PDB file of C-alpha atoms in Angstrom:
ATOM      1  CA  MET A   1       8.191  11.962 -19.980  1.00 94.00           C
ATOM      2  CA  THR A   2       9.029   8.645 -18.319  1.00 97.00           C
ATOM      3  CA  SER A   3       6.728   6.952 -15.844  1.00 98.00           C
ATOM      4  CA  LYS A   4       9.225   7.615 -13.074  1.00 98.00           C
ATOM      5  CA  ASP A   5       9.367  11.339 -13.877  1.00 98.00           C
ATOM      6  CA  ARG A   6       5.577  11.450 -14.106  1.00 98.00           C
ATOM      7  CA  VAL A   7       5.092   9.872 -10.663  1.00 98.00           C
ATOM      8  CA  ILE A   8       7.764  11.979  -8.963  1.00 98.00           C
ATOM      9  CA  LYS A   9       6.269  15.190 -10.333  1.00 98.00           C
ATOM     10  CA  GLN A  10       2.822  14.211  -9.116  1.00 98.00           C
ATOM     11  CA  LEU A  11       4.168  13.405  -5.645  1.00 98.00           C
ATOM     12  CA  ASN A  12       5.730  16.879  -5.711  1.00 98.00           C
ATOM     13  CA  PHE A  13       2.336  18.380  -6.659  1.00 97.00           C
ATOM     14  CA  GLU A  14       3.444  19.310 -10.148  1.00 96.00           C
ATOM     15  CA  LYS A  15       1.355  18.822 -13.277  1.00 91.00           C
ATOM     16  CA  THR A  16       2.382  16.175 -15.792  1.00 97.00           C
ATOM     17  CA  ASP A  17       1.405  15.288 -19.356  1.00 97.00           C
ATOM     18  CA  ARG A  18      -1.214  12.825 -18.093  1.00 97.00           C
ATOM     19  CA  VAL A  19      -2.150  11.371 -14.743  1.00 98.00           C
ATOM     20  CA  PRO A  20       0.064   8.385 -13.803  1.00 98.00           C
ATOM     21  CA  PHE A  21      -1.688   5.165 -12.818  1.00 98.00           C
ATOM     22  CA  ASN A  22      -1.541   1.635 -11.525  1.00 98.00           C
ATOM     23  CA  PHE A  23      -4.222  -0.882 -10.538  1.00 97.00           C
ATOM     24  CA  TRP A  24      -4.704  -3.985  -8.427  1.00 95.00           C
ATOM     25  CA  MET A  25      -6.983  -6.987  -8.799  1.00 95.00           C
ATOM     26  CA  ASP A  26      -8.164 -10.041  -6.933  1.00 94.00           C
ATOM     27  CA  ARG A  27      -5.248 -12.483  -6.985  1.00 93.00           C
ATOM     28  CA  ARG A  28      -7.194 -14.973  -9.091  1.00 94.00           C
ATOM     29  CA  LEU A  29      -7.936 -12.311 -11.678  1.00 95.00           C
ATOM     30  CA  MET A  30      -4.297 -11.209 -11.614  1.00 94.00           C
ATOM     31  CA  ALA A  31      -3.210 -14.796 -12.329  1.00 94.00           C
ATOM     32  CA  ASP A  32      -5.614 -14.959 -15.269  1.00 96.00           C
ATOM     33  CA  TYR A  33      -4.246 -11.713 -16.706  1.00 97.00           C
ATOM     34  CA  ASP A  34      -0.685 -12.982 -16.190  1.00 96.00           C
ATOM     35  CA  ARG A  35      -1.555 -15.961 -18.371  1.00 96.00           C
ATOM     36  CA  ARG A  36      -3.255 -13.774 -20.975  1.00 96.00           C
ATOM     37  CA  PHE A  37      -0.808 -10.919 -21.278  1.00 97.00           C
ATOM     38  CA  GLY A  38       2.409 -12.015 -19.561  1.00 96.00           C
ATOM     39  CA  LYS A  39       4.298 -11.155 -16.402  1.00 93.00           C
ATOM     40  CA  ASP A  40       3.898  -7.589 -15.127  1.00 96.00           C
ATOM     41  CA  PHE A  41       1.029  -7.074 -17.568  1.00 97.00           C
ATOM     42  CA  ARG A  42       0.008  -3.823 -15.901  1.00 97.00           C
ATOM     43  CA  VAL A  43       3.169  -2.095 -17.123  1.00 97.00           C
ATOM     44  CA  THR A  44       4.044  -4.234 -20.164  1.00 97.00           C
ATOM     45  CA  TYR A  45       0.529  -4.477 -21.669  1.00 97.00           C
ATOM     46  CA  TYR A  46      -1.395  -1.561 -20.159  1.00 98.00           C
ATOM     47  CA  GLY A  47       1.428   0.950 -19.707  1.00 98.00           C
ATOM     48  CA  ALA A  48       0.983   1.528 -15.956  1.00 98.00           C
ATOM     49  CA  ASP A  49       3.544   3.754 -14.286  1.00 98.00           C
ATOM     50  CA  VAL A  50       4.288   2.017 -10.976  1.00 98.00           C
ATOM     51  CA  ILE A  51       6.018  -1.233 -10.073  1.00 98.00           C
ATOM     52  CA  GLU A  52       5.491  -2.355  -6.490  1.00 98.00           C
ATOM     53  CA  THR A  53       8.332  -4.520  -5.298  1.00 98.00           C
ATOM     54  CA  PHE A  54       9.384  -5.937  -1.943  1.00 97.00           C
ATOM     55  CA  PRO A  55      12.309  -7.201   0.119  1.00 98.00           C
ATOM     56  CA  LEU A  56      12.614 -10.963   0.561  1.00 97.00           C
ATOM     57  CA  LEU A  57      12.082 -11.399   4.300  1.00 97.00           C
ATOM     58  CA  ALA A  58      10.554 -14.488   5.917  1.00 96.00           C
ATOM     59  CA  TRP A  59       8.631 -13.129   8.904  1.00 97.00           C
ATOM     60  CA  PRO A  60       7.458 -15.441  11.688  1.00 97.00           C
ATOM     61  CA  ALA A  61       3.795 -16.378  11.250  1.00 96.00           C
ATOM     62  CA  GLY A  62       1.236 -18.926  12.299  1.00 94.00           C
ATOM     63  CA  LYS A  63      -0.757 -21.338  10.160  1.00 94.00           C
ATOM     64  CA  GLY A  64      -3.181 -20.202   7.503  1.00 93.00           C
ATOM     65  CA  GLU A  65      -5.078 -21.178   4.401  1.00 91.00           C
ATOM     66  CA  GLU A  66      -5.786 -19.968   0.881  1.00 88.00           C
ATOM     67  CA  ARG A  67      -9.409 -18.928   0.545  1.00 87.00           C
ATOM     68  CA  ASP A  68     -11.354 -16.626  -1.771  1.00 83.00           C
ATOM     69  CA  GLY A  69      -8.206 -15.546  -3.575  1.00 81.00           C
ATOM     70  CA  SER A  70      -6.346 -14.509  -0.419  1.00 84.00           C
ATOM     71  CA  PHE A  71      -4.226 -16.055   2.317  1.00 87.00           C
ATOM     72  CA  TRP A  72      -5.886 -16.000   5.738  1.00 89.00           C
ATOM     73  CA  TYR A  73      -4.053 -16.653   9.000  1.00 92.00           C
ATOM     74  CA  THR A  74      -6.035 -19.051  11.160  1.00 94.00           C
ATOM     75  CA  GLU A  75      -3.613 -19.678  14.040  1.00 95.00           C
ATOM     76  CA  PRO A  76      -1.153 -17.310  15.752  1.00 95.00           C
ATOM     77  CA  ALA A  77       2.562 -18.049  15.828  1.00 96.00           C
ATOM     78  CA  ILE A  78       2.523 -17.365  19.584  1.00 96.00           C
ATOM     79  CA  ARG A  79      -0.446 -17.762  21.927  1.00 95.00           C
ATOM     80  CA  ASP A  80       1.297 -16.189  24.906  1.00 94.00           C
ATOM     81  CA  TRP A  81       3.721 -13.253  24.994  1.00 96.00           C
ATOM     82  CA  ASP A  82       6.181 -15.409  26.963  1.00 94.00           C
ATOM     83  CA  GLU A  83       6.710 -17.305  23.709  1.00 95.00           C
ATOM     84  CA  ALA A  84       7.940 -14.161  21.899  1.00 95.00           C
ATOM     85  CA  LYS A  85      11.530 -14.960  22.874  1.00 93.00           C
ATOM     86  CA  ASN A  86      11.322 -18.052  20.628  1.00 93.00           C
ATOM     87  CA  LEU A  87      10.385 -16.153  17.469  1.00 96.00           C
ATOM     88  CA  LYS A  88      12.851 -16.511  14.588  1.00 97.00           C
ATOM     89  CA  TRP A  89      13.452 -13.204  12.864  1.00 98.00           C
ATOM     90  CA  PRO A  90      14.658 -12.656   9.285  1.00 98.00           C
ATOM     91  CA  ASP A  91      18.178 -11.384   8.717  1.00 97.00           C
ATOM     92  CA  PRO A  92      18.142  -7.979   6.954  1.00 97.00           C
ATOM     93  CA  GLY A  93      21.821  -8.502   6.154  1.00 96.00           C
ATOM     94  CA  ASP A  94      21.121 -11.542   3.978  1.00 96.00           C
ATOM     95  CA  GLU A  95      22.517 -10.817   0.513  1.00 91.00           C
ATOM     96  CA  LYS A  96      19.296 -12.039  -1.149  1.00 97.00           C
ATOM     97  CA  VAL A  97      16.963  -9.608   0.658  1.00 98.00           C
ATOM     98  CA  LEU A  98      17.130  -7.031  -2.144  1.00 98.00           C
ATOM     99  CA  ASP A  99      17.098  -9.498  -5.067  1.00 98.00           C
ATOM    100  CA  HIS A 100      13.499  -8.807  -6.123  1.00 98.00           C
ATOM    101  CA  ILE A 101      13.963  -5.036  -5.856  1.00 98.00           C
ATOM    102  CA  LEU A 102      17.179  -5.141  -7.868  1.00 98.00           C
ATOM    103  CA  ALA A 103      15.563  -7.304 -10.549  1.00 98.00           C
ATOM    104  CA  ASN A 104      12.698  -4.813 -10.949  1.00 98.00           C
ATOM    105  CA  LEU A 105      15.118  -1.887 -11.134  1.00 98.00           C
ATOM    106  CA  ARG A 106      17.087  -3.609 -13.878  1.00 98.00           C
ATOM    107  CA  GLU A 107      14.011  -4.593 -15.875  1.00 98.00           C
ATOM    108  CA  TYR A 108      12.055  -1.359 -15.498  1.00 98.00           C
ATOM    109  CA  PRO A 109      14.507   1.533 -15.073  1.00 98.00           C
ATOM    110  CA  ASP A 110      11.985   4.091 -16.385  1.00 98.00           C
ATOM    111  CA  LYS A 111       9.142   3.027 -14.082  1.00 98.00           C
ATOM    112  CA  ALA A 112       8.435   4.339 -10.597  1.00 98.00           C
ATOM    113  CA  ILE A 113       9.592   1.671  -8.143  1.00 98.00           C
ATOM    114  CA  PHE A 114       7.717   1.552  -4.826  1.00 98.00           C
ATOM    115  CA  VAL A 115       9.317  -0.682  -2.179  1.00 98.00           C
ATOM    116  CA  ASN A 116       6.617  -2.291  -0.050  1.00 98.00           C
ATOM    117  CA  ILE A 117       7.404  -2.226   3.672  1.00 98.00           C
ATOM    118  CA  PRO A 118       4.741  -4.007   5.756  1.00 97.00           C
ATOM    119  CA  GLY A 119       4.077  -2.122   8.967  1.00 97.00           C
ATOM    120  CA  PRO A 120       4.229  -3.627  12.447  1.00 97.00           C
ATOM    121  CA  PHE A 121       0.576  -4.664  12.689  1.00 96.00           C
ATOM    122  CA  THR A 122       0.717  -6.351   9.277  1.00 97.00           C
ATOM    123  CA  ILE A 123       3.599  -8.502  10.556  1.00 97.00           C
ATOM    124  CA  LEU A 124       1.971  -8.948  13.963  1.00 97.00           C
ATOM    125  CA  HIS A 125      -1.233 -10.215  12.366  1.00 96.00           C
ATOM    126  CA  GLY A 126       0.655 -13.361  11.381  1.00 96.00           C
ATOM    127  CA  ILE A 127       2.270 -13.583  14.798  1.00 97.00           C
ATOM    128  CA  ARG A 128      -0.755 -12.873  17.034  1.00 97.00           C
ATOM    129  CA  LEU A 129      -3.844 -12.521  14.772  1.00 96.00           C
ATOM    130  CA  MET A 130      -5.630  -9.189  14.681  1.00 93.00           C
ATOM    131  CA  ASP A 131      -8.334 -10.054  17.225  1.00 93.00           C
ATOM    132  CA  ASN A 132      -5.635 -10.629  19.868  1.00 96.00           C
ATOM    133  CA  LEU A 133      -3.926  -7.346  19.003  1.00 96.00           C
ATOM    134  CA  PHE A 134      -7.047  -5.402  19.962  1.00 95.00           C
ATOM    135  CA  PHE A 135      -6.477  -6.626  23.522  1.00 96.00           C
ATOM    136  CA  ASP A 136      -2.660  -6.591  23.426  1.00 97.00           C
ATOM    137  CA  VAL A 137      -2.470  -2.807  23.017  1.00 96.00           C
ATOM    138  CA  TYR A 138      -4.107  -2.519  26.456  1.00 96.00           C
ATOM    139  CA  ASP A 139      -3.053  -5.715  28.255  1.00 97.00           C
ATOM    140  CA  TYR A 140       0.531  -6.155  26.997  1.00 97.00           C
ATOM    141  CA  PRO A 141       1.742  -2.761  25.716  1.00 97.00           C
ATOM    142  CA  ASP A 142       5.366  -3.260  26.826  1.00 97.00           C
ATOM    143  CA  GLU A 143       5.621  -6.667  25.174  1.00 97.00           C
ATOM    144  CA  LEU A 144       3.989  -5.289  22.058  1.00 97.00           C
ATOM    145  CA  HIS A 145       6.374  -2.337  21.878  1.00 98.00           C
ATOM    146  CA  SER A 146       9.355  -4.663  22.273  1.00 97.00           C
ATOM    147  CA  VAL A 147       8.323  -6.821  19.303  1.00 97.00           C
ATOM    148  CA  ILE A 148       7.333  -3.823  17.189  1.00 98.00           C
ATOM    149  CA  LYS A 149      10.753  -2.291  17.774  1.00 98.00           C
ATOM    150  CA  LYS A 150      12.381  -5.545  16.641  1.00 98.00           C
ATOM    151  CA  ILE A 151      10.231  -5.614  13.499  1.00 98.00           C
ATOM    152  CA  MET A 152      10.948  -2.015  12.574  1.00 98.00           C
ATOM    153  CA  ASP A 153      14.672  -2.275  13.352  1.00 98.00           C
ATOM    154  CA  ILE A 154      14.790  -5.002  10.707  1.00 98.00           C
ATOM    155  CA  GLN A 155      12.680  -2.968   8.287  1.00 98.00           C
ATOM    156  CA  ASN A 156      14.844   0.108   8.786  1.00 98.00           C
ATOM    157  CA  GLU A 157      17.980  -1.849   7.917  1.00 98.00           C
ATOM    158  CA  VAL A 158      16.285  -2.819   4.666  1.00 98.00           C
ATOM    159  CA  ILE A 159      15.152   0.756   4.043  1.00 98.00           C
ATOM    160  CA  LYS A 160      18.744   1.998   4.488  1.00 98.00           C
ATOM    161  CA  LYS A 161      19.810  -0.265   1.631  1.00 98.00           C
ATOM    162  CA  ALA A 162      16.753   0.336  -0.542  1.00 98.00           C
ATOM    163  CA  VAL A 163      16.953   4.137  -0.507  1.00 98.00           C
ATOM    164  CA  ALA A 164      20.558   3.943  -1.695  1.00 98.00           C
ATOM    165  CA  LEU A 165      19.137   2.468  -4.914  1.00 98.00           C
ATOM    166  CA  PRO A 166      17.263   4.416  -7.633  1.00 98.00           C
ATOM    167  CA  ILE A 167      13.847   3.579  -6.177  1.00 98.00           C
ATOM    168  CA  THR A 168      11.039   6.150  -6.133  1.00 98.00           C
ATOM    169  CA  ALA A 169       9.279   5.603  -2.816  1.00 98.00           C
ATOM    170  CA  VAL A 170       9.160   3.664   0.419  1.00 98.00           C
ATOM    171  CA  TYR A 171       5.641   2.263   0.714  1.00 98.00           C
ATOM    172  CA  PHE A 172       4.506   1.506   4.286  1.00 98.00           C
ATOM    173  CA  GLN A 173       1.432  -0.708   4.593  1.00 97.00           C
ATOM    174  CA  ASP A 174      -0.824  -1.346   7.600  1.00 97.00           C
ATOM    175  CA  ASP A 175      -4.603  -1.736   7.442  1.00 95.00           C
ATOM    176  CA  LEU A 176      -5.923   0.521  10.210  1.00 94.00           C
ATOM    177  CA  ALA A 177      -9.517   1.173   9.159  1.00 96.00           C
ATOM    178  CA  SER A 178     -12.746  -0.400   7.989  1.00 94.00           C
ATOM    179  CA  SER A 179     -15.607   1.099   6.002  1.00 92.00           C
ATOM    180  CA  GLY A 180     -16.867   2.721   9.203  1.00 92.00           C
ATOM    181  CA  GLY A 181     -13.649   4.300  10.436  1.00 95.00           C
ATOM    182  CA  LEU A 182     -10.455   3.524  12.320  1.00 96.00           C
ATOM    183  CA  LEU A 183      -9.904   0.142  13.989  1.00 95.00           C
ATOM    184  CA  PHE A 184      -7.899   1.807  16.773  1.00 95.00           C
ATOM    185  CA  SER A 185      -7.900   5.303  18.221  1.00 96.00           C
ATOM    186  CA  PRO A 186      -5.655   7.870  16.511  1.00 95.00           C
ATOM    187  CA  ARG A 187      -3.538   7.973  19.663  1.00 95.00           C
ATOM    188  CA  THR A 188      -3.048   4.180  19.616  1.00 96.00           C
ATOM    189  CA  ILE A 189      -2.189   4.224  15.910  1.00 97.00           C
ATOM    190  CA  GLU A 190       0.349   6.973  16.490  1.00 96.00           C
ATOM    191  CA  GLU A 191       1.958   5.203  19.461  1.00 97.00           C
ATOM    192  CA  PHE A 192       2.159   1.688  18.049  1.00 97.00           C
ATOM    193  CA  ILE A 193       2.540   2.342  14.322  1.00 97.00           C
ATOM    194  CA  LEU A 194       3.219   5.841  13.023  1.00 97.00           C
ATOM    195  CA  ASP A 195       5.906   6.672  15.592  1.00 97.00           C
ATOM    196  CA  TYR A 196       7.772   3.597  14.391  1.00 97.00           C
ATOM    197  CA  PHE A 197       7.686   4.854  10.799  1.00 97.00           C
ATOM    198  CA  LYS A 198       9.637   7.980  11.701  1.00 96.00           C
ATOM    199  CA  GLU A 199      13.130   6.507  11.347  1.00 97.00           C
ATOM    200  CA  GLY A 200      12.388   4.894   7.988  1.00 98.00           C
ATOM    201  CA  THR A 201      10.682   8.044   6.772  1.00 98.00           C
ATOM    202  CA  ALA A 202      13.695  10.138   7.777  1.00 98.00           C
ATOM    203  CA  LEU A 203      16.012   7.725   5.951  1.00 98.00           C
ATOM    204  CA  ALA A 204      13.881   7.985   2.810  1.00 98.00           C
ATOM    205  CA  LYS A 205      13.627  11.773   2.914  1.00 98.00           C
ATOM    206  CA  LYS A 206      17.374  12.177   3.513  1.00 98.00           C
ATOM    207  CA  ALA A 207      17.955  10.087   0.375  1.00 98.00           C
ATOM    208  CA  GLY A 208      15.482  12.187  -1.615  1.00 98.00           C
ATOM    209  CA  LYS A 209      12.795   9.501  -1.801  1.00 98.00           C
ATOM    210  CA  HIS A 210       9.080   9.810  -1.208  1.00 98.00           C
ATOM    211  CA  VAL A 211       7.017   7.952   1.381  1.00 98.00           C
ATOM    212  CA  VAL A 212       3.574   6.472   0.714  1.00 98.00           C
ATOM    213  CA  PHE A 213       1.204   4.817   3.200  1.00 98.00           C
ATOM    214  CA  HIS A 214      -1.530   2.217   2.626  1.00 98.00           C
ATOM    215  CA  SER A 215      -4.605   1.521   4.694  1.00 97.00           C
ATOM    216  CA  ASP A 216      -7.968   0.364   3.466  1.00 95.00           C
ATOM    217  CA  GLY A 217     -11.174   1.959   4.650  1.00 95.00           C
ATOM    218  CA  GLN A 218     -12.281   5.325   5.981  1.00 95.00           C
ATOM    219  CA  VAL A 219      -9.052   6.988   7.074  1.00 96.00           C
ATOM    220  CA  THR A 220     -10.148  10.618   7.491  1.00 95.00           C
ATOM    221  CA  ASP A 221      -9.448  10.718  11.234  1.00 95.00           C
ATOM    222  CA  ILE A 222      -5.792   9.718  10.791  1.00 96.00           C
ATOM    223  CA  LEU A 223      -4.861  11.961   7.847  1.00 97.00           C
ATOM    224  CA  ASP A 224      -3.445  14.757  10.019  1.00 97.00           C
ATOM    225  CA  LYS A 225      -1.237  12.181  11.751  1.00 96.00           C
ATOM    226  CA  LEU A 226       0.012  10.923   8.380  1.00 97.00           C
ATOM    227  CA  VAL A 227       1.048  14.431   7.396  1.00 97.00           C
ATOM    228  CA  GLU A 228       2.808  14.893  10.746  1.00 95.00           C
ATOM    229  CA  ALA A 229       4.600  11.576  10.206  1.00 95.00           C
ATOM    230  CA  GLY A 230       6.025  12.803   6.891  1.00 96.00           C
ATOM    231  CA  ILE A 231       3.859  10.699   4.579  1.00 97.00           C
ATOM    232  CA  ASP A 232       3.629  12.114   1.035  1.00 98.00           C
ATOM    233  CA  ALA A 233       0.613  10.180  -0.276  1.00 98.00           C
ATOM    234  CA  VAL A 234      -2.098   7.859   0.997  1.00 98.00           C
ATOM    235  CA  ASN A 235      -3.431   4.705  -0.663  1.00 98.00           C
ATOM    236  CA  PRO A 236      -6.104   3.893  -1.718  1.00 97.00           C
ATOM    237  CA  LEU A 237      -8.449   6.588  -0.294  1.00 96.00           C
ATOM    238  CA  GLN A 238     -11.448   4.556  -1.404  1.00 95.00           C
ATOM    239  CA  PRO A 239     -14.124   6.880  -2.843  1.00 94.00           C
ATOM    240  CA  GLU A 240     -17.036   5.089  -1.193  1.00 92.00           C
ATOM    241  CA  PHE A 241     -15.646   5.847   2.276  1.00 93.00           C
ATOM    242  CA  ASN A 242     -13.758   9.150   1.933  1.00 94.00           C
ATOM    243  CA  ASP A 243     -14.811  12.649   0.859  1.00 95.00           C
ATOM    244  CA  PHE A 244     -12.574  13.739  -2.037  1.00 96.00           C
ATOM    245  CA  GLN A 245     -13.656  17.361  -2.053  1.00 94.00           C
ATOM    246  CA  SER A 246     -12.900  17.835   1.642  1.00 96.00           C
ATOM    247  CA  PHE A 247      -9.643  15.945   1.287  1.00 97.00           C
ATOM    248  CA  LYS A 248      -8.387  18.097  -1.587  1.00 96.00           C
ATOM    249  CA  ALA A 249      -9.446  21.327   0.122  1.00 96.00           C
ATOM    250  CA  LYS A 250      -7.542  20.465   3.281  1.00 97.00           C
ATOM    251  CA  TYR A 251      -4.499  18.505   2.072  1.00 97.00           C
ATOM    252  CA  ASN A 252      -3.672  19.822  -1.395  1.00 95.00           C
ATOM    253  CA  GLY A 253       0.074  20.338  -1.538  1.00 95.00           C
ATOM    254  CA  ARG A 254       0.638  18.329   1.636  1.00 97.00           C
ATOM    255  CA  LEU A 255      -0.767  14.837   1.059  1.00 98.00           C
ATOM    256  CA  GLY A 256      -1.283  13.181  -2.300  1.00 98.00           C
ATOM    257  CA  VAL A 257      -3.342  10.164  -3.333  1.00 98.00           C
ATOM    258  CA  TYR A 258      -2.147   6.864  -4.763  1.00 98.00           C
ATOM    259  CA  GLY A 259      -5.580   5.446  -5.490  1.00 98.00           C
ATOM    260  CA  GLY A 260      -8.990   7.084  -5.735  1.00 97.00           C
ATOM    261  CA  ILE A 261     -10.621   4.537  -8.058  1.00 97.00           C
ATOM    262  CA  ASP A 262     -13.681   2.570  -6.953  1.00 95.00           C
ATOM    263  CA  ASN A 263     -13.134  -1.179  -6.955  1.00 90.00           C
ATOM    264  CA  THR A 264     -16.384  -2.505  -5.468  1.00 90.00           C
ATOM    265  CA  LYS A 265     -19.202  -1.258  -7.710  1.00 93.00           C
ATOM    266  CA  ILE A 266     -18.442   0.967 -10.691  1.00 96.00           C
ATOM    267  CA  ILE A 267     -15.343  -0.722 -12.134  1.00 97.00           C
ATOM    268  CA  PRO A 268     -16.548  -4.329 -11.808  1.00 97.00           C
ATOM    269  CA  ASP A 269     -20.276  -3.787 -12.398  1.00 97.00           C
ATOM    270  CA  GLY A 270     -20.727  -0.446 -14.165  1.00 97.00           C
ATOM    271  CA  THR A 271     -21.310   0.386 -17.794  1.00 97.00           C
ATOM    272  CA  LYS A 272     -18.623   1.953 -19.961  1.00 97.00           C
ATOM    273  CA  SER A 273     -20.350   5.314 -19.552  1.00 97.00           C
ATOM    274  CA  GLU A 274     -20.416   4.949 -15.758  1.00 98.00           C
ATOM    275  CA  ILE A 275     -16.724   4.045 -15.727  1.00 98.00           C
ATOM    276  CA  GLU A 276     -15.887   7.075 -17.879  1.00 97.00           C
ATOM    277  CA  SER A 277     -17.862   9.355 -15.566  1.00 98.00           C
ATOM    278  CA  HIS A 278     -16.212   7.900 -12.479  1.00 98.00           C
ATOM    279  CA  ILE A 279     -12.653   8.289 -13.767  1.00 98.00           C
ATOM    280  CA  ALA A 280     -13.432  11.855 -14.874  1.00 98.00           C
ATOM    281  CA  TYR A 281     -14.831  12.570 -11.393  1.00 97.00           C
ATOM    282  CA  VAL A 282     -11.678  11.263  -9.654  1.00 98.00           C
ATOM    283  CA  PHE A 283      -9.467  13.347 -11.923  1.00 98.00           C
ATOM    284  CA  GLU A 284     -11.596  16.454 -11.427  1.00 97.00           C
ATOM    285  CA  LYS A 285     -11.689  16.175  -7.635  1.00 96.00           C
ATOM    286  CA  LEU A 286      -8.129  14.981  -6.930  1.00 97.00           C
ATOM    287  CA  GLY A 287      -6.030  15.831  -9.990  1.00 96.00           C
ATOM    288  CA  ASP A 288      -5.947  19.621  -9.880  1.00 93.00           C
ATOM    289  CA  GLY A 289      -2.409  20.838  -9.229  1.00 92.00           C
ATOM    290  CA  GLY A 290      -0.929  17.357  -9.108  1.00 96.00           C
ATOM    291  CA  GLY A 291      -0.661  14.972  -6.189  1.00 97.00           C
ATOM    292  CA  LEU A 292      -2.556  12.123  -7.872  1.00 98.00           C
ATOM    293  CA  ILE A 293      -1.488   8.660  -8.997  1.00 98.00           C
ATOM    294  CA  MET A 294      -4.702   6.903  -9.988  1.00 98.00           C
ATOM    295  CA  SER A 295      -5.036   3.336  -8.778  1.00 98.00           C
ATOM    296  CA  SER A 296      -7.670   0.857  -7.740  1.00 95.00           C
ATOM    297  CA  HIS A 297      -7.628  -1.485  -4.783  1.00 89.00           C
ATOM    298  CA  ASP A 298      -8.445  -5.153  -5.457  1.00 92.00           C
ATOM    299  CA  ILE A 299     -10.867  -5.279  -8.399  1.00 96.00           C
ATOM    300  CA  PRO A 300     -13.028  -8.382  -7.769  1.00 95.00           C
ATOM    301  CA  ALA A 301     -12.651 -11.592  -9.724  1.00 95.00           C
ATOM    302  CA  HIS A 302     -15.977 -11.253 -11.581  1.00 96.00           C
ATOM    303  CA  CYS A 303     -14.968  -7.962 -13.265  1.00 97.00           C
ATOM    304  CA  PRO A 304     -15.354  -8.230 -17.073  1.00 97.00           C
ATOM    305  CA  HIS A 305     -12.256  -7.697 -19.194  1.00 97.00           C
ATOM    306  CA  GLU A 306     -13.967  -4.912 -21.138  1.00 97.00           C
ATOM    307  CA  ASN A 307     -14.450  -2.937 -17.915  1.00 98.00           C
ATOM    308  CA  VAL A 308     -10.717  -3.068 -17.169  1.00 98.00           C
ATOM    309  CA  GLU A 309     -10.007  -1.966 -20.737  1.00 97.00           C
ATOM    310  CA  ALA A 310     -12.468   0.918 -20.362  1.00 98.00           C
ATOM    311  CA  MET A 311     -10.937   1.963 -17.031  1.00 98.00           C
ATOM    312  CA  VAL A 312      -7.401   2.136 -18.427  1.00 98.00           C
ATOM    313  CA  ALA A 313      -8.505   3.913 -21.611  1.00 98.00           C
ATOM    314  CA  CYS A 314     -10.316   6.530 -19.538  1.00 98.00           C
ATOM    315  CA  ILE A 315      -7.339   7.070 -17.244  1.00 98.00           C
ATOM    316  CA  LYS A 316      -5.067   7.663 -20.214  1.00 98.00           C
ATOM    317  CA  LYS A 317      -7.401  10.420 -21.393  1.00 97.00           C
ATOM    318  CA  CYS A 318      -6.890  12.320 -18.118  1.00 97.00           C
ATOM    319  CA  ARG A 319      -4.436  14.914 -19.407  1.00 96.00           C
ATOM    320  CA  TYR A 320      -3.367  18.246 -17.979  1.00 95.00           C
TER     321      TYR A 320
END
């Protein structure tokens, strides 16, 4: 069974030979592993099943800085909504937009290819900064809708082209929650984000592709909305913030998980025995009947190499 077949079956809630997997790390740790094991080490060295790829679009954004292994925006691209007319938007018709996706498809034809599509608030963070957006949804809703529509019109043009290729899934990404719950009300999230995913989701489904959605944090209060929006799986469903048993009881057969693995305590700091118990727990709670692609969020930079080895070895033992 190829990785692509394995992932598709899981997204269809069908059992496979073993649970498919992927994992993410702090960017500094990723760079170290790239040097150790080569480019795309997760699939070439560890045998992971998913390649995440992306269109080459240069979105407008303000100034920022590299810090703690991440890029942080420190200044908005526009300080006043009157300046929005001066924003320079990427051209989805540029012949190079799909170059990275096409290269991954050529190099890894048997892997599941997820095409990352940043959602409107991910793009707007670079344009306005998130703290301004908390006020914009109330003070400038019309201006916000206008820019969001422009963003998603561009994204949908890319999705039209991407789903004509042998990709596996469209992967929308917008961080909407913290450890304590949603950053915005479900109604606000639906109005300003999920409603704008509908066209791209319809394009993907018409082409026979799956749709996955990423948000960090405690996302329980938005899961019904994700199902209504046509999302097939949620990432990462962090175990420290979300109840797996309740999730599986309510959403089995309707919403899968691309994630489930702890990245803050057990994987970086646990013993081999604790890691084995954790991976077995994730598989037991979320793996029954399919619908699971195991993955971590960003494993911190201090994580020992032997813990990553133990994590992957344990995942590969999760067989149906």
